[in-house]
Tab-separated table of C-alpha atoms and ligand atoms in Angstrom:
chain	number	residue	atom	x	y	z
N	16	MET	CA	-5.818	33.483	-5.888
N	17	GLN	CA	-7.224	30.278	-4.474
N	18	SER	CA	-8.154	26.953	-6.009
N	19	LEU	CA	-11.832	26.158	-6.488
N	20	ARG	CA	-13.649	24.509	-3.593
N	21	GLY	CA	-13.135	20.751	-3.587
N	22	MET	CA	-10.329	20.906	-6.148
N	23	THR	CA	-7.090	20.198	-4.376
N	24	ASP	CA	-3.438	20.500	-5.216
N	25	ILE	CA	-1.284	17.447	-4.655
N	26	LEU	CA	1.952	18.951	-3.390
N	27	PRO	CA	5.514	17.580	-3.798
N	28	GLY	CA	5.463	16.195	-0.265
N	29	GLU	CA	2.384	14.122	-1.160
N	30	THR	CA	3.260	12.955	-4.673
N	31	PRO	CA	5.580	10.098	-3.599
N	32	VAL	CA	2.723	8.127	-2.036
N	33	TRP	CA	0.581	8.806	-5.120
N	34	GLN	CA	3.382	7.602	-7.402
N	35	TYR	CA	3.824	4.525	-5.266
N	36	LEU	CA	0.093	3.767	-5.478
N	37	GLU	CA	-0.063	4.382	-9.203
N	38	ALA	CA	3.011	2.265	-9.874
N	39	THR	CA	1.665	-0.573	-7.704
N	40	LEU	CA	-1.661	-0.444	-9.539
N	41	ALA	CA	-0.073	-0.338	-13.001
N	42	GLU	CA	2.088	-3.348	-12.157
N	43	LEU	CA	-0.816	-5.302	-10.683
N	44	LEU	CA	-3.090	-4.638	-13.676
N	45	ALA	CA	-0.353	-5.565	-16.148
N	46	GLY	CA	0.130	-8.760	-14.152
N	47	TYR	CA	-3.478	-9.742	-14.927
N	48	GLY	CA	-3.182	-8.847	-18.628
N	49	TYR	CA	-4.983	-5.500	-18.527
N	50	GLN	CA	-4.051	-2.803	-21.057
N	51	GLU	CA	-4.291	0.898	-20.412
N	52	ILE	CA	-6.783	3.068	-22.295
N	53	ARG	CA	-6.968	6.870	-22.256
N	54	PHE	CA	-10.058	8.828	-23.219
N	55	PRO	CA	-11.084	12.475	-22.920
N	56	LEU	CA	-12.037	14.311	-19.737
N	57	LEU	CA	-14.835	16.017	-21.641
N	58	GLU	CA	-17.668	14.151	-23.346
N	59	SER	CA	-21.134	15.017	-24.582
N	60	THR	CA	-23.577	15.375	-21.677
N	61	GLU	CA	-25.850	12.923	-23.459
N	62	LEU	CA	-23.322	10.088	-22.932
N	63	PHE	CA	-23.579	10.341	-19.137
N	64	ARG	CA	-27.345	10.897	-19.104
N	65	ARG	CA	-27.885	7.775	-21.165
N	66	SER	CA	-25.458	5.559	-19.254
N	67	ILE	CA	-25.485	6.635	-15.601
N	68	GLY	CA	-29.224	7.421	-15.736
N	69	GLU	CA	-31.434	10.537	-15.564
N	70	VAL	CA	-32.602	10.099	-11.993
N	71	THR	CA	-29.312	9.272	-10.323
N	72	ASP	CA	-27.581	11.686	-7.922
N	73	ILE	CA	-24.682	12.064	-10.324
N	74	VAL	CA	-26.768	13.184	-13.292
N	75	GLU	CA	-29.377	15.095	-11.296
N	76	LYS	CA	-27.057	17.212	-9.226
N	77	GLU	CA	-23.352	16.403	-9.429
N	78	MET	CA	-22.198	16.901	-13.014
N	79	TYR	CA	-20.064	19.757	-14.244
N	80	SER	CA	-21.960	20.474	-17.447
N	81	PHE	CA	-21.756	23.542	-19.614
N	82	ILE	CA	-22.564	24.771	-23.068
N	83	ASP	CA	-19.421	25.076	-25.165
N	84	ARG	CA	-18.802	27.663	-27.851
N	85	ASN	CA	-20.716	25.662	-30.441
N	86	GLY	CA	-23.834	25.546	-28.301
N	87	GLU	CA	-23.295	21.847	-27.456
N	88	SER	CA	-23.830	20.558	-23.902
N	89	VAL	CA	-20.632	18.945	-22.646
N	90	THR	CA	-19.706	17.437	-19.251
N	91	LEU	CA	-16.482	16.826	-17.356
N	92	ARG	CA	-16.469	13.071	-16.811
N	93	PRO	CA	-17.931	12.124	-13.396
N	94	GLU	CA	-16.722	8.510	-13.822
N	95	GLY	CA	-14.856	6.410	-16.353
N	96	THR	CA	-17.098	3.569	-17.481
N	97	ALA	CA	-19.240	5.625	-19.872
N	98	GLY	CA	-16.252	7.143	-21.690
N	99	CYS	CA	-14.472	3.793	-21.805
N	100	VAL	CA	-17.490	2.088	-23.380
N	101	ARG	CA	-17.941	4.960	-25.819
N	102	ALA	CA	-14.282	4.787	-26.885
N	103	CYS	CA	-14.276	1.004	-27.282
N	104	ALA	CA	-17.512	0.936	-29.271
N	105	GLN	CA	-16.423	3.848	-31.466
N	106	HIS	CA	-13.162	2.134	-32.393
N	107	GLY	CA	-14.591	-1.333	-32.869
N	108	LEU	CA	-12.718	-2.892	-29.935
N	109	LEU	CA	-15.716	-4.886	-28.759
N	110	ARG	CA	-16.527	-6.995	-31.816
N	111	ASN	CA	-16.209	-10.591	-30.690
N	112	GLN	CA	-13.206	-9.698	-28.620
N	113	VAL	CA	-12.361	-9.910	-24.978
N	114	GLN	CA	-10.855	-6.700	-23.630
N	115	ARG	CA	-9.299	-6.195	-20.227
N	116	LEU	CA	-8.723	-2.465	-19.880
N	117	TRP	CA	-7.763	0.028	-17.228
N	118	TYR	CA	-7.554	3.798	-16.949
N	119	ARG	CA	-6.686	6.421	-14.428
N	120	GLY	CA	-7.227	10.123	-13.991
N	121	PRO	CA	-9.386	12.862	-12.564
N	122	MET	CA	-13.168	12.673	-12.290
N	123	PHE	CA	-15.442	15.608	-11.494
N	124	ARG	CA	-18.543	15.758	-9.303
N	125	HIS	CA	-20.107	18.821	-7.753
N	126	GLU	CA	-20.558	17.397	-4.243
N	127	ARG	CA	-20.146	18.887	-0.794
N	128	PRO	CA	-16.397	18.619	-0.155
N	129	GLN	CA	-15.372	16.739	2.979
N	130	LYS	CA	-12.775	14.178	4.006
N	131	GLY	CA	-12.594	11.613	1.202
N	132	ARG	CA	-15.055	13.552	-0.960
N	133	LEU	CA	-13.812	16.102	-3.467
N	134	ARG	CA	-15.049	17.813	-6.585
N	135	GLN	CA	-12.023	16.806	-8.592
N	136	PHE	CA	-10.955	13.380	-7.411
N	137	HIS	CA	-8.949	10.573	-8.960
N	138	GLN	CA	-9.809	7.044	-9.876
N	139	VAL	CA	-8.096	4.027	-11.253
N	140	GLY	CA	-10.723	1.953	-12.990
N	141	ALA	CA	-10.788	-1.368	-14.812
N	142	GLU	CA	-13.327	-2.703	-17.293
N	143	VAL	CA	-13.599	-6.132	-18.892
N	144	PHE	CA	-15.684	-6.689	-22.019
N	145	GLY	CA	-16.902	-9.886	-23.638
N	146	LEU	CA	-16.975	-12.277	-20.681
N	147	PRO	CA	-20.423	-13.241	-19.341
N	148	GLY	CA	-19.565	-15.738	-16.594
N	149	PRO	CA	-18.777	-15.350	-12.911
N	150	ASP	CA	-15.148	-16.463	-13.466
N	151	ILE	CA	-14.126	-12.943	-14.467
N	152	ASP	CA	-16.117	-11.417	-11.584
N	153	ALA	CA	-14.140	-13.635	-9.213
N	154	GLU	CA	-10.811	-12.880	-10.883
N	155	MET	CA	-11.476	-9.165	-10.631
N	156	LEU	CA	-12.208	-9.466	-6.924
N	157	ALA	CA	-9.101	-11.602	-6.427
N	158	MET	CA	-7.101	-8.891	-8.185
N	159	THR	CA	-8.454	-6.125	-5.961
N	160	GLU	CA	-7.817	-8.256	-2.881
N	161	ARG	CA	-4.239	-8.784	-4.034
N	162	LEU	CA	-3.886	-5.022	-4.335
N	163	TRP	CA	-4.886	-4.526	-0.680
N	164	ARG	CA	-2.409	-7.202	0.323
N	165	ARG	CA	0.392	-5.601	-1.683
N	166	LEU	CA	-0.397	-2.264	-0.090
N	167	GLY	CA	-0.524	-3.789	3.382
N	168	ILE	CA	-4.143	-2.745	4.071
N	169	ARG	CA	-6.056	-6.002	3.573
N	170	GLU	CA	-7.176	-6.095	7.194
N	171	HIS	CA	-8.800	-2.663	6.844
N	172	LEU	CA	-11.103	-3.587	3.980
N	173	GLU	CA	-14.175	-5.756	3.786
N	174	LEU	CA	-15.793	-7.060	0.613
N	175	GLN	CA	-19.562	-6.661	0.294
N	176	LEU	CA	-21.447	-8.309	-2.547
N	177	ASN	CA	-24.931	-8.334	-3.931
N	178	SER	CA	-26.770	-9.308	-7.079
N	179	LEU	CA	-29.174	-6.854	-8.707
N	180	GLY	CA	-30.618	-9.452	-11.086
N	181	ASN	CA	-31.786	-8.680	-14.603
N	182	GLY	CA	-34.033	-5.776	-15.614
N	183	ALA	CA	-37.276	-7.699	-15.119
N	184	ALA	CA	-36.243	-8.876	-11.643
N	185	ARG	CA	-35.371	-5.330	-10.639
N	186	ALA	CA	-38.678	-4.043	-11.986
N	187	ALA	CA	-40.623	-6.651	-10.013
N	188	TYR	CA	-38.633	-5.918	-6.876
N	189	ARG	CA	-39.000	-2.205	-7.375
N	190	ALA	CA	-42.795	-2.573	-7.508
N	191	ALA	CA	-42.807	-4.653	-4.317
N	192	LEU	CA	-40.509	-2.225	-2.512
N	193	VAL	CA	-42.592	0.788	-3.533
N	194	ALA	CA	-45.808	-0.953	-2.448
N	195	TYR	CA	-44.249	-1.679	0.946
N	196	LEU	CA	-42.701	1.785	1.450
N	197	GLU	CA	-45.863	3.625	0.347
N	198	ARG	CA	-47.430	2.528	3.621
N	199	TYR	CA	-44.751	4.482	5.490
N	200	ARG	CA	-44.362	7.372	3.055
N	201	SER	CA	-44.979	10.107	5.630
N	202	GLU	CA	-42.413	8.603	8.021
N	203	LEU	CA	-39.604	8.471	5.470
N	204	ASP	CA	-36.995	11.222	5.284
N	205	ALA	CA	-37.525	13.842	2.570
N	206	ASP	CA	-34.846	12.424	0.280
N	207	SER	CA	-36.332	8.944	0.427
N	208	GLN	CA	-39.849	10.301	-0.189
N	209	ARG	CA	-38.594	11.922	-3.363
N	210	ARG	CA	-36.748	8.749	-4.380
N	211	LEU	CA	-39.890	6.685	-3.860
N	212	ASP	CA	-41.140	8.313	-7.054
N	213	THR	CA	-37.884	8.436	-8.983
N	214	ASN	CA	-35.297	5.855	-7.884
N	215	PRO	CA	-36.739	3.737	-5.047
N	216	LEU	CA	-33.864	1.207	-4.910
N	217	ARG	CA	-31.539	3.990	-3.725
N	218	ILE	CA	-33.639	4.267	-0.543
N	219	LEU	CA	-32.004	0.995	0.506
N	220	ASP	CA	-28.737	2.739	1.306
N	221	SER	CA	-30.336	5.599	3.245
N	222	LYS	CA	-28.404	6.480	6.389
N	223	VAL	CA	-31.454	7.963	8.170
N	224	GLU	CA	-32.335	5.911	11.224
N	225	ARG	CA	-36.160	5.837	10.967
N	226	THR	CA	-35.885	5.005	7.274
N	227	ARG	CA	-33.514	2.166	8.108
N	228	GLU	CA	-35.927	0.820	10.710
N	229	ILE	CA	-38.734	0.807	8.164
N	230	LEU	CA	-36.449	-0.988	5.694
N	231	GLY	CA	-35.898	-3.725	8.267
N	232	ASP	CA	-39.109	-5.502	7.172
N	233	ALA	CA	-38.981	-4.513	3.521
N	234	PRO	CA	-38.973	-7.132	0.750
N	235	VAL	CA	-35.485	-8.387	-0.119
N	236	LEU	CA	-34.026	-8.197	-3.616
N	237	ALA	CA	-32.600	-11.720	-3.360
N	238	ASP	CA	-36.158	-13.126	-3.330
N	239	TYR	CA	-36.877	-11.545	-6.710
N	240	LEU	CA	-33.796	-12.630	-8.644
N	241	ASP	CA	-34.198	-14.360	-12.001
N	242	ALA	CA	-32.757	-17.877	-12.224
N	243	GLU	CA	-29.786	-16.871	-14.384
N	244	SER	CA	-28.707	-14.123	-11.986
N	245	ARG	CA	-29.155	-16.463	-9.034
N	246	ASP	CA	-26.914	-19.073	-10.675
N	247	HIS	CA	-24.359	-16.448	-11.623
N	248	PHE	CA	-24.218	-15.178	-8.058
N	249	ALA	CA	-23.982	-18.683	-6.593
N	250	GLY	CA	-21.169	-19.420	-9.057
N	251	LEU	CA	-19.319	-16.302	-7.990
N	252	CYS	CA	-19.697	-17.073	-4.287
N	253	ALA	CA	-18.403	-20.623	-4.836
N	254	LEU	CA	-15.336	-19.325	-6.706
N	255	LEU	CA	-14.574	-16.806	-3.981
N	256	GLU	CA	-14.864	-19.461	-1.318
N	257	ALA	CA	-12.568	-21.782	-3.265
N	258	ALA	CA	-10.031	-18.953	-3.549
N	259	GLY	CA	-10.302	-18.145	0.143
N	260	ILE	CA	-11.567	-14.612	-0.456
N	261	ARG	CA	-13.733	-13.475	2.446
N	262	TYR	CA	-16.918	-11.555	1.616
N	263	SER	CA	-20.303	-10.769	3.021
N	264	VAL	CA	-23.584	-10.502	1.155
N	265	ASN	CA	-25.238	-7.136	1.638
N	266	ASN	CA	-28.835	-7.251	0.408
N	267	ARG	CA	-29.055	-3.488	0.498
N	268	LEU	CA	-26.062	-2.821	-1.726
N	269	VAL	CA	-27.495	-1.192	-4.853
N	270	ARG	CA	-24.893	1.319	-6.188
N	271	GLY	CA	-25.831	4.744	-7.498
N	272	LEU	CA	-25.568	4.181	-11.242
N	273	ASP	CA	-28.362	2.782	-13.378
N	274	TYR	CA	-26.280	0.615	-15.673
N	275	TYR	CA	-25.490	-2.114	-13.133
N	276	GLY	CA	-27.179	-5.541	-13.154
N	277	LYS	CA	-26.279	-8.907	-11.613
N	278	THR	CA	-23.054	-8.647	-9.564
N	279	VAL	CA	-22.328	-5.457	-7.607
N	280	PHE	CA	-19.616	-5.063	-4.991
N	281	GLU	CA	-17.881	-2.604	-2.715
N	282	TRP	CA	-14.691	-2.762	-0.676
N	283	VAL	CA	-15.546	-0.877	2.493
N	284	SER	CA	-13.275	0.292	5.306
N	285	ASP	CA	-13.911	1.155	8.924
N	286	ARG	CA	-10.987	3.608	8.753
N	287	LEU	CA	-12.503	6.096	6.342
N	288	GLY	CA	-15.328	7.632	8.381
N	289	ALA	CA	-18.503	8.397	6.457
N	290	GLN	CA	-16.793	7.976	3.053
N	291	ALA	CA	-16.215	4.294	3.677
N	292	THR	CA	-16.062	2.843	0.157
N	293	ALA	CA	-12.603	2.685	-1.381
N	294	CYS	CA	-13.477	0.567	-4.411
N	295	ALA	CA	-16.815	-0.099	-6.047
N	296	GLY	CA	-18.061	-1.823	-9.150
N	297	GLY	CA	-20.221	-4.386	-10.807
N	298	ARG	CA	-21.562	-5.935	-13.961
N	299	TYR	CA	-23.228	-3.869	-16.690
N	300	ASP	CA	-24.167	-6.331	-19.413
N	301	GLY	CA	-26.683	-3.964	-21.042
N	302	LEU	CA	-24.694	-0.761	-21.312
N	303	VAL	CA	-22.731	-1.285	-24.524
N	304	GLU	CA	-25.894	-2.056	-26.478
N	305	GLN	CA	-27.731	0.793	-24.806
N	306	LEU	CA	-25.073	3.183	-26.098
N	307	GLY	CA	-25.405	1.862	-29.630
N	308	GLY	CA	-22.812	-0.945	-29.719
N	309	ASP	CA	-23.310	-4.701	-30.127
N	310	ALA	CA	-24.627	-6.489	-27.027
N	311	THR	CA	-21.510	-7.143	-24.904
N	312	PRO	CA	-21.295	-8.459	-21.341
N	313	ALA	CA	-19.082	-6.286	-19.169
N	314	ILE	CA	-17.892	-5.735	-15.622
N	315	GLY	CA	-15.754	-3.060	-14.010
N	316	PHE	CA	-14.750	-1.181	-10.902
N	317	GLY	CA	-13.401	2.171	-9.820
N	318	ILE	CA	-10.997	2.871	-6.979
N	319	GLY	CA	-11.011	6.282	-5.323
N	320	LEU	CA	-7.323	7.159	-4.967
N	321	GLU	CA	-7.815	9.936	-2.382
N	322	ARG	CA	-9.555	7.436	-0.112
N	323	LEU	CA	-6.798	4.915	-0.693
N	324	VAL	CA	-4.179	7.499	0.271
N	325	LEU	CA	-6.180	8.239	3.446
N	326	LEU	CA	-6.292	4.541	4.181
N	327	LEU	CA	-2.546	4.134	3.673
N	328	GLU	CA	-2.014	7.024	6.072
N	329	ALA	CA	-4.426	5.606	8.643
N	330	ALA	CA	-2.706	2.227	8.418
N	331	GLY	CA	0.713	3.847	8.807
N	332	VAL	CA	2.061	2.480	5.531
N	333	ALA	CA	2.165	5.829	3.681
N	334	GLN	CA	5.247	7.012	5.558
N	335	GLY	CA	8.181	6.993	3.170
N	336	ALA	CA	6.261	5.111	0.470
N	337	GLY	CA	7.398	6.028	-3.008
N	338	GLU	CA	10.125	8.371	-1.857
N	339	GLN	CA	13.187	8.498	-4.095
N	340	PRO	CA	16.007	10.088	-2.127
N	341	LEU	CA	18.946	11.583	-3.964
N	342	ASP	CA	22.132	9.576	-4.245
N	343	ALA	CA	24.451	12.515	-4.562
N	344	TYR	CA	24.489	16.270	-4.173
N	345	PHE	CA	27.062	17.965	-6.381
N	346	VAL	CA	28.836	20.830	-4.625
N	347	VAL	CA	30.327	23.333	-7.075
N	348	ALA	CA	33.026	25.201	-5.162
N	349	GLY	CA	34.383	28.271	-6.949
N	350	ALA	CA	34.490	29.239	-10.628
N	351	VAL	CA	34.296	25.711	-12.037
N	352	GLY	CA	30.755	25.840	-13.488
N	353	ALA	CA	31.659	24.581	-16.967
N	354	ALA	CA	33.708	21.663	-15.633
N	355	ALA	CA	30.923	20.848	-13.137
N	356	LEU	CA	28.225	20.675	-15.808
N	357	GLN	CA	30.475	18.509	-17.979
N	358	LEU	CA	31.305	16.158	-15.150
N	359	ALA	CA	27.684	15.842	-13.986
N	360	GLU	CA	26.573	14.954	-17.504
N	361	ARG	CA	29.400	12.408	-17.859
N	362	LEU	CA	28.320	10.790	-14.598
N	363	ARG	CA	24.724	10.625	-15.877
N	364	ASP	CA	25.972	8.988	-19.093
N	365	ALA	CA	27.953	6.412	-17.169
N	366	VAL	CA	25.433	5.725	-14.368
N	367	PRO	CA	21.956	6.361	-15.815
N	368	GLN	CA	20.121	5.377	-12.637
N	369	LEU	CA	22.060	7.937	-10.585
N	370	ARG	CA	19.933	10.486	-8.728
N	371	LEU	CA	22.213	13.476	-8.769
N	372	GLN	CA	21.345	17.071	-7.955
N	373	SER	CA	23.876	19.710	-8.923
N	374	HIS	CA	24.143	22.883	-6.941
N	375	CYS	CA	23.256	25.922	-9.018
N	376	GLY	CA	23.479	29.567	-8.032
N	377	GLY	CA	26.886	29.660	-6.331
N	378	GLY	CA	27.508	30.206	-2.617
N	379	SER	CA	30.184	29.206	-0.135
N	380	LEU	CA	31.386	25.650	0.339
N	381	LYS	CA	29.861	25.697	3.822
N	382	SER	CA	26.400	26.753	2.671
N	383	GLN	CA	26.483	24.224	-0.161
N	384	MET	CA	27.485	21.443	2.243
N	385	LYS	CA	24.499	22.375	4.432
N	386	ARG	CA	22.213	22.014	1.467
N	387	ALA	CA	23.820	18.708	0.561
N	388	ASP	CA	23.028	17.457	4.031
N	389	ARG	CA	19.438	18.688	3.943
N	390	SER	CA	18.899	17.160	0.484
N	391	GLY	CA	18.872	13.664	1.965
N	392	ALA	CA	21.586	12.510	-0.466
N	393	ALA	CA	23.943	9.711	0.541
N	394	PHE	CA	27.048	11.516	-0.766
N	395	ALA	CA	28.328	14.953	-1.533
N	396	LEU	CA	30.533	15.214	-4.620
N	397	ILE	CA	32.759	18.250	-4.413
N	398	LEU	CA	34.411	19.898	-7.383
N	399	GLY	CA	36.653	22.920	-6.754
N	400	GLU	CA	39.642	24.406	-8.503
N	401	ASP	CA	42.058	21.919	-6.913
N	402	GLU	CA	39.964	19.001	-8.086
N	403	VAL	CA	39.700	20.375	-11.616
N	404	ALA	CA	43.504	20.820	-11.698
N	405	SER	CA	44.156	17.271	-10.478
N	406	GLY	CA	41.359	15.637	-12.511
N	407	ARG	CA	39.759	14.202	-9.363
N	408	VAL	CA	36.556	14.642	-7.383
N	409	THR	CA	36.140	14.682	-3.603
N	410	LEU	CA	33.440	12.358	-2.287
N	411	LYS	CA	32.073	12.839	1.228
N	412	TYR	CA	29.807	10.316	2.900
N	413	LEU	CA	26.850	12.220	4.404
N	414	ARG	CA	25.097	9.341	6.200
N	415	ARG	CA	27.960	7.041	7.093
N	416	ASP	CA	30.963	7.487	9.298
N	417	LEU	CA	33.606	6.987	6.615
N	418	PRO	CA	36.561	9.185	5.609
N	419	GLN	CA	36.216	11.334	2.499
N	420	GLU	CA	37.852	10.113	-0.683
N	421	SER	CA	39.577	11.731	-3.607
N	422	LEU	CA	38.645	9.822	-6.770
N	423	ALA	CA	39.454	9.913	-10.453
N	424	LEU	CA	36.451	9.710	-12.788
N	425	ASP	CA	36.720	5.938	-13.404
N	426	ALA	CA	36.918	5.137	-9.719
N	427	LEU	CA	34.002	7.467	-8.960
N	428	VAL	CA	31.860	5.813	-11.659
N	429	ALA	CA	32.712	2.372	-10.284
N	430	LEU	CA	31.767	3.452	-6.766
N	431	LEU	CA	28.458	5.022	-7.873
N	432	ARG	CA	27.547	1.938	-9.910
N	433	ARG	CA	28.205	-0.196	-6.857
N	434	GLU	CA	26.324	2.050	-4.453
N	435	CYS	CA	23.347	2.826	-6.737
N	436	PRO	CA	22.455	-0.585	-8.139
N	437	ARG	CA	18.896	0.309	-9.228
N	438	VAL	CA	18.025	-0.666	-12.760
N	439	ALA	CA	17.785	2.447	-14.908
N	440	VAL	CA	14.337	3.111	-16.372
G	511	LIG	P1	-20.112	7.421	-2.612
G	511	LIG	O1	-21.198	6.528	-2.164
G	511	LIG	O2	-18.970	7.521	-1.663
G	511	LIG	O3	-20.632	8.765	-3.066
G	511	LIG	P2	-20.242	6.487	-5.286
G	511	LIG	O4	-21.139	5.337	-5.209
G	511	LIG	O5	-20.791	7.795	-5.774
G	511	LIG	O6	-19.492	6.737	-3.890
G	511	LIG	P3	-18.705	5.492	-7.542
G	511	LIG	O7	-19.365	6.341	-8.549
G	511	LIG	O8	-19.001	4.067	-7.563
G	511	LIG	O9	-18.931	6.117	-6.093
G	511	LIG	O10	-17.122	5.720	-7.619
G	511	LIG	C1	-16.190	4.713	-7.223
G	511	LIG	C2	-15.264	5.192	-6.141
G	511	LIG	O11	-14.766	6.496	-6.418
G	511	LIG	C3	-15.924	5.367	-4.776
G	511	LIG	O12	-16.010	4.160	-4.127
G	511	LIG	C4	-14.954	6.313	-4.107
G	511	LIG	O13	-13.827	5.616	-3.621
G	511	LIG	C5	-14.551	7.214	-5.221
G	511	LIG	N1	-15.339	8.467	-5.209
G	511	LIG	C6	-16.581	8.668	-5.677
G	511	LIG	N2	-16.955	9.950	-5.518
G	511	LIG	C7	-15.899	10.588	-4.944
G	511	LIG	C8	-15.640	11.934	-4.538
G	511	LIG	N3	-16.531	12.896	-4.721
G	511	LIG	N4	-14.443	12.211	-3.971
G	511	LIG	C9	-13.510	11.255	-3.789
G	511	LIG	N5	-13.685	9.971	-4.165
G	511	LIG	C10	-14.868	9.632	-4.724
G	512	LIG	MG1	-21.519	9.503	-4.774
């Protein structure tokens, strides 16, 4: 049997870098006062239609939707914001409260699989509710920039910003853009022609050359912004400059989800090929109310973890990241199984942080020593009949040129505590 197309397995050789990423993210988010929230993978289809928007790529052609046994249309979440808002509104978390929340987990989109684009992919996302000003926008961007620095990939990412204005500004701009593009309708690519009638702003990020040429003289969204959005954006830019966070304004950055207004941003890399965006987000001040909650300003972002792993690999910082080598491999020589299990458990009691793998399944001393070596452990602990009789354990250094030792339990515990000083978790 094979996995479904675009749904990948993350194998043991790959999980260390994922664990490293996830741990780094969890620590960073906690450091900014964010709390984790978990919500279902499956929601009513209606939730995504109403939030992401009917005429977006996601809702039109990417969702995994099906009718469940009760005849209800349900959808595997294609992103996290909608479910997060639903959960917070449902449980009354948004009433006159500020919430800084984060989540992680798989998302599902039926796209054409390619490098950095899967059908089951993983995101870490963050959402902040109840803060209307640009201070939180700036803090969020500072936080993501800190993440790139912690991961050692800052130089591979560039911040692009735009403001989408309020609904009226977008409507006015949309009319002007359509009026302009209508004159070139027949020269636009087929996708853009279709979008001219459904979602014209999305034409702005077309990759088709002739379409891009035509867009060169198109009206610019910045000229249509309402005063409040303009002030908000200027405030954000000033804060970023004061914090020394480099960015560029990209007038064509529109994002593919209908709920965004005012600030939108993407962290883009030149190391990711066509799937260049590692992190994307923006403000969605209207969404909570639109889904039936009280009006609540909000902003959030999602990070694509597969793309981040690719970036860590491209930057050469994935090698060895997150790996947790064994401290000791326990060689069980002869018929001493009961004593070996007892001793291993006593060592785990005494040194909780110890990474100890006991040999199971028998075999000669020589074959077990080979395994000990291949395990990557720093020591081999050897228990045979002689050791059991004398109440001692033989310790062999596998990575250092030191003579083997014969140790009583107390001395062994003291040595392991000294050599494995990690704090137990
Ligand atoms: P793209 O333009 O690459 O399709 P998007 O605008 O659809 O991205 P968002 O919905 O904003 O993406 O999701 C946020 C992030 O999640 C993206 O920037 C990307 O890193 C990641 N992502 C989105 N879709 C996929 C996918 N199919 N496979 C892997 N990662 C993805
Ligand atoms: Mg997409």
